[in-house]
């Protein structure tokens, strides 16, 4: 080890042990929405890690996929003067909290000590920093444009993983003929939005960029968007009658049990397959949503700390624990995501996890990496919700495709 590195390591160990000593009797209260089986298990990895460092865990779970309800509860608590020590947050919400409240703790000291600048990928740092200061510790990178397929159902439907829209329709028809529900879906706005963004990306990266990132009215209201809504209606025809309001993990269970053929969902779904002791390639297949191979829509769960003078030692210790490379490996193997650092080895990850790590790096290089709209990394919440309103209404048959595209232009314009 070079002298400077050794010195840095020793200084860092001393600094952290100073945190540890003073933090011994402290707890962190953590607000999060990780309530499914695999999410709770992944969180347990963090709890245990902090426990071993003398920091107690005060759990504040708020059920509800994608954190919709968690953000409402968080706002109420902060307004009521009762901010938690730390909160799970996504993309633009982090920026919004930093900008509008100024109540987030500054993590610069621990970030500098541990060299986060050098190891956190730039697209994540855009959300972890505000005005050049670290205000969030990224725990993972998820990506949303995946399809999770029951292997037996796929074999019975011809065995070929669909790579294009047309191939997808062939497999879905076959699954229907075979008497199962082709698509396991939960009718909640964020889940409709998760499918929608994959369909948009399937029309091309330029289209995703102009419609979702640049909000170009011509893309939002044009013929390609009409085609996107036609495809959404087509997918709707493969969903069972009880889809409304179903939680995402129950939809995953339908695929795990073989009651349904496939689910379009972010890679947190993989956590549920693994928790059910399913093996990728044997019991289930992971693939990119047809037509989006080599392209990635990402989101990253990050922990922000609310500025609370007396809790800061435990907060810094938690931030440091979250960024620890060993922890990032252990946590993300269970969670279904990939590490939020570039220096964590893919060893120990299953084939889908290794694909996830490779895809993220390659898409980042190739310019085919985009923030997920449905998970807060493409637009602020008001605009995301404007999209959701139209997407969900159209999915439920309230608008034909042409009207939906027109409504999208209006809704986005009004939310800007
Ligand atoms: C995402 C989040 C994941 C997972 C999922 C379902 O937004 O990034 O970690 O929790 O929602 O709730």
CSV table of C-alpha atoms and ligand atoms in Angstrom, one decimal:
chain,number,residue,atom,x,y,z
A,1,UNK,CA,0.0,0.0,0.0
A,2,UNK,CA,1.5,3.4,-0.9
A,3,UNK,CA,2.3,5.6,2.0
A,4,UNK,CA,-0.3,8.2,1.2
A,5,UNK,CA,-3.0,5.6,0.8
A,6,UNK,CA,-2.0,3.9,4.1
A,7,UNK,CA,-2.1,7.3,5.8
A,8,UNK,CA,-5.4,8.1,4.4
A,9,UNK,CA,-6.8,4.7,5.5
A,10,UNK,CA,-5.5,5.2,9.0
A,11,UNK,CA,-6.9,8.7,9.2
A,12,UNK,CA,-10.2,7.5,7.9
A,13,UNK,CA,-10.3,4.6,10.4
A,14,UNK,CA,-9.5,7.0,13.2
A,15,UNK,CA,-12.1,9.5,12.1
A,16,UNK,CA,-14.8,6.8,11.8
A,17,UNK,CA,-13.9,5.2,15.1
A,18,UNK,CA,-14.3,8.7,16.6
A,19,UNK,CA,-17.8,8.7,15.1
A,20,UNK,CA,-18.4,5.2,16.4
A,21,UNK,CA,-17.4,6.1,20.0
A,22,UNK,CA,-19.6,9.1,20.2
A,23,UNK,CA,-22.4,7.4,18.3
A,24,UNK,CA,-22.5,4.4,20.6
A,25,UNK,CA,-25.7,5.3,22.3
A,26,UNK,CA,-27.4,6.8,19.3
A,27,UNK,CA,-30.1,5.5,17.1
A,28,UNK,CA,-31.0,6.5,13.6
A,29,UNK,CA,-34.7,6.7,12.6
A,30,UNK,CA,-35.0,5.8,9.0
A,31,UNK,CA,-38.0,6.5,6.8
A,32,UNK,CA,-38.3,4.2,3.8
A,33,UNK,CA,-40.8,2.2,1.7
A,34,UNK,CA,-39.0,-1.1,1.6
A,35,UNK,CA,-41.7,-3.4,2.9
A,36,UNK,CA,-41.8,-6.3,0.5
A,37,UNK,CA,-40.1,-9.6,1.5
A,38,UNK,CA,-36.9,-9.0,-0.4
A,39,UNK,CA,-36.8,-5.3,0.3
A,40,UNK,CA,-37.1,-5.9,4.1
A,41,UNK,CA,-34.3,-8.5,3.8
A,42,UNK,CA,-32.0,-6.1,2.0
A,43,UNK,CA,-32.7,-3.4,4.6
A,44,UNK,CA,-31.8,-6.0,7.3
A,45,UNK,CA,-28.3,-6.1,5.8
A,46,UNK,CA,-28.0,-2.3,6.5
A,47,UNK,CA,-29.6,-2.6,10.0
A,48,UNK,CA,-27.2,-5.4,11.0
A,49,UNK,CA,-24.2,-3.5,9.6
A,50,UNK,CA,-25.1,-0.4,11.6
A,51,UNK,CA,-25.8,-2.5,14.7
A,52,UNK,CA,-22.3,-3.9,14.5
A,53,UNK,CA,-21.0,-0.3,14.6
A,54,UNK,CA,-23.0,0.6,17.6
A,55,UNK,CA,-25.8,2.5,15.9
A,56,UNK,CA,-29.4,1.4,16.7
A,57,UNK,CA,-32.2,1.3,14.1
A,58,UNK,CA,-35.5,2.9,14.6
A,59,UNK,CA,-37.7,1.7,11.7
A,60,UNK,CA,-40.2,4.0,10.0
A,61,UNK,CA,-41.6,2.0,7.1
A,62,UNK,CA,-44.3,3.5,4.9
A,63,UNK,CA,-45.8,1.0,2.5
A,64,UNK,CA,-46.4,1.9,-1.1
A,65,UNK,CA,-44.3,1.2,-4.2
A,66,UNK,CA,-42.0,3.8,-5.5
A,67,UNK,CA,-42.3,5.8,-2.3
A,68,UNK,CA,-45.5,7.7,-3.2
A,69,UNK,CA,-47.0,7.4,0.3
A,70,UNK,CA,-43.6,7.7,2.0
A,71,UNK,CA,-43.0,11.2,0.5
A,72,UNK,CA,-46.4,12.3,1.8
A,73,UNK,CA,-45.6,11.1,5.3
A,74,UNK,CA,-42.2,12.6,5.2
A,75,UNK,CA,-43.6,16.0,4.2
A,76,UNK,CA,-46.1,15.9,7.1
A,77,UNK,CA,-43.4,15.0,9.6
A,78,UNK,CA,-41.0,17.7,8.5
A,79,UNK,CA,-43.7,20.3,8.4
A,80,UNK,CA,-44.6,19.2,11.9
A,81,UNK,CA,-41.0,19.7,13.1
A,82,UNK,CA,-40.4,16.0,13.5
A,83,UNK,CA,-37.9,15.1,10.7
A,84,UNK,CA,-36.5,11.6,10.8
A,85,UNK,CA,-32.8,11.1,11.0
A,86,UNK,CA,-32.6,9.7,7.5
A,87,UNK,CA,-34.9,9.1,4.6
A,88,UNK,CA,-34.9,7.1,1.4
A,89,UNK,CA,-35.4,9.3,-1.6
A,90,UNK,CA,-35.3,9.3,-5.4
A,91,UNK,CA,-33.7,11.7,-7.8
A,92,UNK,CA,-35.6,15.0,-8.3
A,93,UNK,CA,-37.1,14.7,-4.8
A,94,UNK,CA,-33.6,15.1,-3.4
A,95,UNK,CA,-33.0,18.3,-5.4
A,96,UNK,CA,-36.5,19.5,-4.4
A,97,UNK,CA,-35.9,19.0,-0.7
A,98,UNK,CA,-32.5,20.6,-0.8
A,99,UNK,CA,-33.8,23.6,-2.7
A,100,UNK,CA,-37.1,24.2,-0.9
A,101,UNK,CA,-36.2,23.4,2.7
A,102,UNK,CA,-32.4,23.7,3.1
A,103,UNK,CA,-32.8,21.2,5.9
A,104,UNK,CA,-30.6,18.4,4.5
A,105,UNK,CA,-27.3,17.7,6.2
A,106,UNK,CA,-24.1,18.3,4.5
A,107,UNK,CA,-22.1,15.1,3.9
A,108,UNK,CA,-19.0,16.7,2.4
A,109,UNK,CA,-16.7,15.7,5.2
A,110,UNK,CA,-17.4,11.9,5.0
A,111,UNK,CA,-17.5,12.1,1.2
A,112,UNK,CA,-14.1,13.7,1.0
A,113,UNK,CA,-12.7,11.4,3.6
A,114,UNK,CA,-13.8,8.4,1.6
A,115,UNK,CA,-13.3,9.7,-1.9
A,116,UNK,CA,-16.9,9.4,-3.1
A,117,UNK,CA,-16.2,11.8,-6.0
A,118,UNK,CA,-14.0,9.2,-7.6
A,119,UNK,CA,-16.2,6.2,-7.3
A,120,UNK,CA,-19.9,7.3,-7.7
A,121,UNK,CA,-20.9,7.4,-11.4
A,122,UNK,CA,-21.5,11.0,-12.6
A,123,UNK,CA,-25.2,10.5,-13.5
A,124,UNK,CA,-25.8,9.5,-9.8
A,125,UNK,CA,-23.7,12.4,-8.5
A,126,UNK,CA,-26.1,14.8,-10.3
A,127,UNK,CA,-28.7,13.8,-7.7
A,128,UNK,CA,-26.4,13.2,-4.7
A,129,UNK,CA,-25.0,16.8,-4.8
A,130,UNK,CA,-26.6,20.2,-4.5
A,131,UNK,CA,-24.7,23.3,-5.2
A,132,UNK,CA,-21.5,21.2,-5.3
A,133,UNK,CA,-22.1,19.7,-1.8
A,134,UNK,CA,-22.9,16.1,-1.1
A,135,UNK,CA,-26.3,15.8,0.4
A,136,UNK,CA,-27.2,12.1,-0.2
A,137,UNK,CA,-25.5,8.7,-0.1
A,138,UNK,CA,-26.6,6.5,-3.0
A,139,UNK,CA,-27.2,2.9,-1.9
A,140,UNK,CA,-27.9,1.3,-5.3
A,141,UNK,CA,-28.7,1.7,-9.0
A,142,UNK,CA,-31.9,0.1,-10.2
A,143,UNK,CA,-33.1,0.0,-13.8
A,144,UNK,CA,-36.7,-0.2,-14.9
A,145,UNK,CA,-36.7,-1.5,-18.5
A,146,UNK,CA,-36.6,-5.1,-17.7
A,147,UNK,CA,-39.0,-8.0,-18.3
A,148,UNK,CA,-39.1,-11.0,-15.8
A,149,UNK,CA,-40.4,-14.2,-17.5
A,150,UNK,CA,-41.5,-17.5,-16.0
A,151,UNK,CA,-39.1,-20.0,-17.7
A,152,UNK,CA,-41.6,-22.8,-18.0
A,153,UNK,CA,-44.3,-20.5,-19.4
A,154,UNK,CA,-41.7,-19.2,-21.9
A,155,UNK,CA,-40.7,-22.7,-23.0
A,156,UNK,CA,-44.4,-23.6,-23.5
A,157,UNK,CA,-44.7,-20.5,-25.6
A,158,UNK,CA,-41.9,-21.4,-28.0
A,159,UNK,CA,-38.9,-20.7,-25.7
A,160,UNK,CA,-37.6,-17.6,-27.5
A,161,UNK,CA,-37.1,-14.5,-25.4
A,162,UNK,CA,-38.9,-11.7,-27.3
A,163,UNK,CA,-36.5,-9.1,-28.6
A,164,UNK,CA,-38.9,-6.9,-30.6
A,165,UNK,CA,-42.4,-5.6,-30.1
A,166,UNK,CA,-43.7,-8.1,-32.7
A,167,UNK,CA,-42.0,-11.0,-31.1
A,168,UNK,CA,-43.4,-9.9,-27.7
A,169,UNK,CA,-47.0,-10.0,-29.1
A,170,UNK,CA,-46.4,-13.5,-30.5
A,171,UNK,CA,-45.2,-14.8,-27.1
A,172,UNK,CA,-48.1,-13.1,-25.2
A,173,UNK,CA,-50.7,-14.6,-27.6
A,174,UNK,CA,-49.2,-18.0,-27.1
A,175,UNK,CA,-49.3,-17.6,-23.3
A,176,UNK,CA,-52.9,-16.6,-23.5
A,177,UNK,CA,-53.7,-19.7,-25.6
A,178,UNK,CA,-51.9,-21.8,-23.0
A,179,UNK,CA,-54.4,-20.6,-20.4
A,180,UNK,CA,-52.3,-18.3,-18.2
A,181,UNK,CA,-52.4,-14.5,-17.7
A,182,UNK,CA,-49.7,-13.3,-20.1
A,183,UNK,CA,-48.8,-10.1,-18.1
A,184,UNK,CA,-48.8,-9.7,-14.4
A,185,UNK,CA,-49.5,-6.1,-13.7
A,186,UNK,CA,-50.5,-3.9,-10.8
A,187,UNK,CA,-52.8,-1.0,-11.7
A,188,UNK,CA,-51.2,1.8,-9.8
A,189,UNK,CA,-50.1,5.0,-11.5
A,190,UNK,CA,-46.4,4.4,-10.9
A,191,UNK,CA,-46.6,0.9,-12.2
A,192,UNK,CA,-48.5,2.0,-15.3
A,193,UNK,CA,-45.8,4.6,-15.7
A,194,UNK,CA,-43.0,2.0,-15.4
A,195,UNK,CA,-44.5,0.0,-18.3
A,196,UNK,CA,-45.1,3.2,-20.3
A,197,UNK,CA,-41.5,4.4,-20.1
A,198,UNK,CA,-40.2,1.1,-21.3
A,199,UNK,CA,-42.7,1.2,-24.3
A,200,UNK,CA,-41.5,4.8,-25.0
A,201,UNK,CA,-37.8,3.7,-24.9
A,202,UNK,CA,-38.8,0.8,-27.2
A,203,UNK,CA,-39.6,3.5,-29.9
A,204,UNK,CA,-36.0,4.7,-29.8
A,205,UNK,CA,-33.6,6.6,-27.6
A,206,UNK,CA,-34.1,9.8,-29.6
A,207,UNK,CA,-37.8,9.6,-28.9
A,208,UNK,CA,-37.3,9.0,-25.2
A,209,UNK,CA,-35.0,11.9,-25.1
A,210,UNK,CA,-37.3,14.4,-26.8
A,211,UNK,CA,-40.5,13.2,-25.2
A,212,UNK,CA,-39.5,12.5,-21.7
A,213,UNK,CA,-36.3,14.4,-21.0
A,214,UNK,CA,-36.9,17.5,-23.3
A,215,UNK,CA,-40.7,17.4,-23.1
A,216,UNK,CA,-40.9,18.5,-26.7
A,217,UNK,CA,-44.6,19.0,-27.5
A,218,UNK,CA,-44.2,17.6,-31.0
A,219,UNK,CA,-42.9,14.3,-29.5
A,220,UNK,CA,-45.4,14.3,-26.7
A,221,UNK,CA,-48.3,14.8,-29.0
A,222,UNK,CA,-47.1,13.2,-32.3
A,223,UNK,CA,-47.6,10.0,-34.1
A,224,UNK,CA,-45.0,8.0,-32.2
A,225,UNK,CA,-46.7,8.9,-28.9
A,226,UNK,CA,-50.0,7.8,-30.4
A,227,UNK,CA,-48.3,4.5,-31.3
A,228,UNK,CA,-47.0,4.2,-27.7
A,229,UNK,CA,-50.6,4.5,-26.4
A,230,UNK,CA,-51.8,1.9,-29.0
A,231,UNK,CA,-49.1,-0.4,-27.6
A,232,UNK,CA,-50.3,0.3,-24.0
A,233,UNK,CA,-53.8,-0.7,-25.0
A,234,UNK,CA,-52.5,-3.9,-26.6
A,235,UNK,CA,-50.6,-4.7,-23.3
A,236,UNK,CA,-53.8,-4.0,-21.3
A,237,UNK,CA,-55.5,-6.8,-23.3
A,238,UNK,CA,-53.1,-9.3,-21.7
A,239,UNK,CA,-53.7,-8.3,-18.1
A,240,UNK,CA,-56.1,-10.2,-15.8
A,241,UNK,CA,-59.4,-8.6,-14.5
A,242,UNK,CA,-58.1,-8.1,-10.9
A,243,UNK,CA,-55.1,-5.9,-11.8
A,244,UNK,CA,-56.4,-2.7,-10.3
A,245,UNK,CA,-54.5,-1.6,-7.2
A,246,UNK,CA,-52.4,-4.7,-7.0
A,247,UNK,CA,-49.0,-4.3,-5.4
A,248,UNK,CA,-46.0,-4.9,-7.6
A,249,UNK,CA,-44.6,-7.7,-5.5
A,250,UNK,CA,-47.9,-9.6,-5.7
A,251,UNK,CA,-47.7,-9.3,-9.5
A,252,UNK,CA,-44.1,-10.8,-9.2
A,253,UNK,CA,-45.6,-13.7,-7.2
A,254,UNK,CA,-48.0,-14.4,-10.1
A,255,UNK,CA,-45.0,-14.9,-12.4
A,256,UNK,CA,-43.1,-16.9,-9.7
A,257,UNK,CA,-46.0,-19.3,-9.3
A,258,UNK,CA,-46.6,-19.6,-13.0
A,259,UNK,CA,-50.0,-18.1,-12.9
A,260,UNK,CA,-48.7,-15.3,-15.2
A,261,UNK,CA,-46.1,-15.3,-17.9
A,262,UNK,CA,-44.2,-12.1,-17.4
A,263,UNK,CA,-43.9,-8.8,-15.6
A,264,UNK,CA,-42.5,-5.5,-16.8
A,265,UNK,CA,-40.8,-4.1,-13.8
A,266,UNK,CA,-37.6,-2.7,-12.4
A,267,UNK,CA,-35.0,-5.1,-11.1
A,268,UNK,CA,-36.3,-4.8,-7.5
A,269,UNK,CA,-38.7,-7.5,-8.8
A,270,UNK,CA,-35.7,-9.8,-9.1
A,271,UNK,CA,-35.3,-9.6,-5.3
A,272,UNK,CA,-38.7,-11.3,-5.0
A,273,UNK,CA,-37.7,-14.1,-7.4
A,274,UNK,CA,-34.5,-14.7,-5.4
A,275,UNK,CA,-36.3,-14.6,-2.1
A,276,UNK,CA,-38.6,-17.4,-3.5
A,277,UNK,CA,-35.4,-19.3,-4.2
A,278,UNK,CA,-35.8,-19.1,-7.9
A,279,UNK,CA,-32.7,-19.3,-10.1
A,280,UNK,CA,-32.1,-17.0,-13.1
A,281,UNK,CA,-32.0,-19.0,-16.3
A,282,UNK,CA,-33.6,-22.0,-14.6
A,283,UNK,CA,-36.8,-20.8,-13.1
A,284,UNK,CA,-37.1,-17.3,-14.6
A,285,UNK,CA,-35.5,-15.3,-17.3
A,286,UNK,CA,-34.4,-11.6,-17.1
A,287,UNK,CA,-34.3,-9.6,-20.4
A,288,UNK,CA,-34.5,-6.0,-21.4
A,289,UNK,CA,-37.9,-4.9,-22.5
A,290,UNK,CA,-38.2,-5.8,-26.2
A,291,UNK,CA,-36.4,-3.2,-28.4
A,292,UNK,CA,-34.4,-1.7,-25.5
A,293,UNK,CA,-31.4,-4.0,-25.5
A,294,UNK,CA,-28.2,-2.0,-24.6
A,295,UNK,CA,-30.3,0.8,-23.2
A,296,UNK,CA,-31.0,1.6,-19.6
A,297,UNK,CA,-33.5,3.7,-17.7
A,298,UNK,CA,-32.1,4.1,-14.2
A,299,UNK,CA,-33.1,5.2,-10.8
A,300,UNK,CA,-31.0,5.2,-7.6
A,301,UNK,CA,-32.2,5.0,-4.0
A,302,UNK,CA,-30.3,7.5,-1.9
A,303,UNK,CA,-30.4,8.3,1.8
A,304,UNK,CA,-30.6,11.9,2.8
A,305,UNK,CA,-30.0,13.0,6.4
A,306,UNK,CA,-32.0,15.8,7.9
A,307,UNK,CA,-29.9,18.4,9.6
A,308,UNK,CA,-30.1,17.5,13.3
A,309,UNK,CA,-27.0,18.7,15.2
A,310,UNK,CA,-27.1,16.1,18.0
A,311,UNK,CA,-27.6,13.1,15.6
A,312,UNK,CA,-24.9,14.0,13.3
A,313,UNK,CA,-22.3,11.3,14.4
A,314,UNK,CA,-24.8,8.5,13.8
A,315,UNK,CA,-25.8,10.1,10.5
A,316,UNK,CA,-22.3,10.3,9.3
A,317,UNK,CA,-21.7,6.7,10.4
A,318,UNK,CA,-24.8,5.7,8.5
A,319,UNK,CA,-23.7,7.6,5.4
A,320,UNK,CA,-20.3,5.9,5.6
A,321,UNK,CA,-21.8,2.4,6.1
A,322,UNK,CA,-24.1,2.9,3.0
A,323,UNK,CA,-21.1,3.7,0.9
A,324,UNK,CA,-18.9,0.9,2.1
A,325,UNK,CA,-18.0,-1.3,-0.9
A,326,UNK,CA,-18.5,-4.6,1.0
A,327,UNK,CA,-21.9,-3.4,2.1
A,328,UNK,CA,-22.9,-2.3,-1.4
A,329,UNK,CA,-22.1,-5.7,-2.7
A,330,UNK,CA,-24.0,-7.6,0.1
A,331,UNK,CA,-27.0,-5.3,0.0
A,332,UNK,CA,-27.5,-5.1,-3.8
A,333,UNK,CA,-27.2,-8.9,-4.3
A,334,UNK,CA,-30.3,-9.2,-2.1
A,335,UNK,CA,-32.1,-6.1,-3.4
A,336,UNK,CA,-31.8,-6.9,-7.1
A,337,UNK,CA,-30.0,-3.6,-7.9
A,338,UNK,CA,-26.4,-3.0,-8.7
A,339,UNK,CA,-23.8,-1.1,-6.7
A,340,UNK,CA,-23.7,2.7,-6.8
A,341,UNK,CA,-19.9,2.7,-7.0
A,342,UNK,CA,-17.8,1.8,-10.0
A,343,UNK,CA,-15.2,-0.1,-7.9
A,344,UNK,CA,-17.4,-3.0,-6.6
A,345,UNK,CA,-16.7,-6.3,-8.2
A,346,UNK,CA,-19.6,-8.2,-9.9
A,347,UNK,CA,-18.5,-11.4,-8.2
A,348,UNK,CA,-21.3,-12.8,-6.1
A,349,UNK,CA,-24.0,-11.3,-8.3
A,350,UNK,CA,-26.2,-13.7,-10.3
A,351,UNK,CA,-26.3,-13.6,-14.1
A,352,UNK,CA,-29.0,-10.9,-14.1
A,353,UNK,CA,-27.1,-8.7,-11.7
A,354,UNK,CA,-23.9,-9.0,-13.7
A,355,UNK,CA,-25.9,-8.1,-16.8
A,356,UNK,CA,-27.3,-5.1,-14.9
A,357,UNK,CA,-23.8,-4.0,-13.9
A,358,UNK,CA,-22.5,-4.4,-17.5
A,359,UNK,CA,-25.5,-2.7,-19.1
A,360,UNK,CA,-25.3,0.3,-16.9
A,361,UNK,CA,-21.6,0.9,-17.6
A,362,UNK,CA,-22.1,0.3,-21.4
A,363,UNK,CA,-25.2,2.5,-21.7
A,364,UNK,CA,-23.4,5.3,-19.8
A,365,UNK,CA,-20.6,5.1,-22.3
A,366,UNK,CA,-22.8,4.9,-25.3
A,367,UNK,CA,-25.2,7.7,-24.4
A,368,UNK,CA,-28.1,5.3,-24.0
A,369,UNK,CA,-28.5,5.8,-20.3
A,370,UNK,CA,-31.5,7.9,-19.2
A,371,UNK,CA,-33.2,8.7,-16.0
A,372,UNK,CA,-36.5,6.8,-15.2
A,373,UNK,CA,-39.5,9.1,-15.4
A,374,UNK,CA,-41.7,6.8,-13.2
A,375,UNK,CA,-39.0,6.7,-10.5
A,376,UNK,CA,-38.1,10.3,-10.2
A,377,UNK,CA,-35.0,10.6,-12.3
A,378,UNK,CA,-36.3,12.3,-15.5
A,379,UNK,CA,-38.6,15.1,-14.3
A,380,UNK,CA,-39.7,16.7,-11.0
A,381,UNK,CA,-42.6,15.2,-9.3
A,382,UNK,CA,-45.3,17.6,-10.6
A,383,UNK,CA,-44.5,16.7,-14.2
A,384,UNK,CA,-44.1,13.0,-13.4
A,385,UNK,CA,-47.6,13.1,-11.9
A,386,UNK,CA,-49.0,14.9,-14.9
A,387,UNK,CA,-47.7,12.0,-17.1
A,388,UNK,CA,-49.2,9.4,-14.6
A,389,UNK,CA,-52.6,11.0,-14.8
A,390,UNK,CA,-52.8,10.6,-18.6
A,391,UNK,CA,-51.1,7.2,-18.7
A,392,UNK,CA,-53.4,5.7,-16.1
A,393,UNK,CA,-56.5,7.2,-17.6
A,394,UNK,CA,-55.6,5.9,-21.0
A,395,UNK,CA,-54.7,2.5,-19.7
A,396,UNK,CA,-58.1,2.2,-18.1
A,397,UNK,CA,-59.8,3.1,-21.3
A,398,UNK,CA,-60.8,6.7,-20.6
A,399,UNK,CA,-59.0,8.1,-23.6
A,400,UNK,CA,-58.3,6.7,-27.1
A,401,UNK,CA,-54.6,7.0,-28.1
A,402,UNK,CA,-55.0,10.2,-30.1
A,403,UNK,CA,-56.8,12.0,-27.3
A,404,UNK,CA,-54.2,10.7,-24.7
A,405,UNK,CA,-51.4,12.1,-26.8
A,406,UNK,CA,-53.2,15.5,-26.9
A,407,UNK,CA,-53.9,15.4,-23.2
A,408,UNK,CA,-50.3,14.6,-22.5
A,409,UNK,CA,-49.2,17.8,-24.2
A,410,UNK,CA,-51.7,19.8,-22.2
A,411,UNK,CA,-51.0,18.1,-18.8
A,412,UNK,CA,-47.2,18.5,-19.1
A,413,UNK,CA,-47.5,22.1,-20.2
A,414,UNK,CA,-49.8,22.9,-17.2
A,415,UNK,CA,-47.4,21.2,-14.8
A,416,UNK,CA,-44.2,23.0,-16.0
B,1,LIG,C1,-38.5,2.1,-6.6
B,1,LIG,C2,-37.3,2.0,-5.7
B,1,LIG,C3,-37.0,0.6,-5.4
B,1,LIG,C4,-38.2,-0.2,-5.0
B,1,LIG,C5,-39.4,0.1,-5.8
B,1,LIG,C6,-40.7,-0.5,-5.4
B,1,LIG,O1,-38.8,3.4,-6.8
B,1,LIG,O2,-36.2,2.6,-6.3
B,1,LIG,O3,-36.0,0.4,-4.4
B,1,LIG,O4,-38.4,0.0,-3.7
B,1,LIG,O5,-39.6,1.5,-6.0
B,1,LIG,O6,-41.2,0.1,-4.3
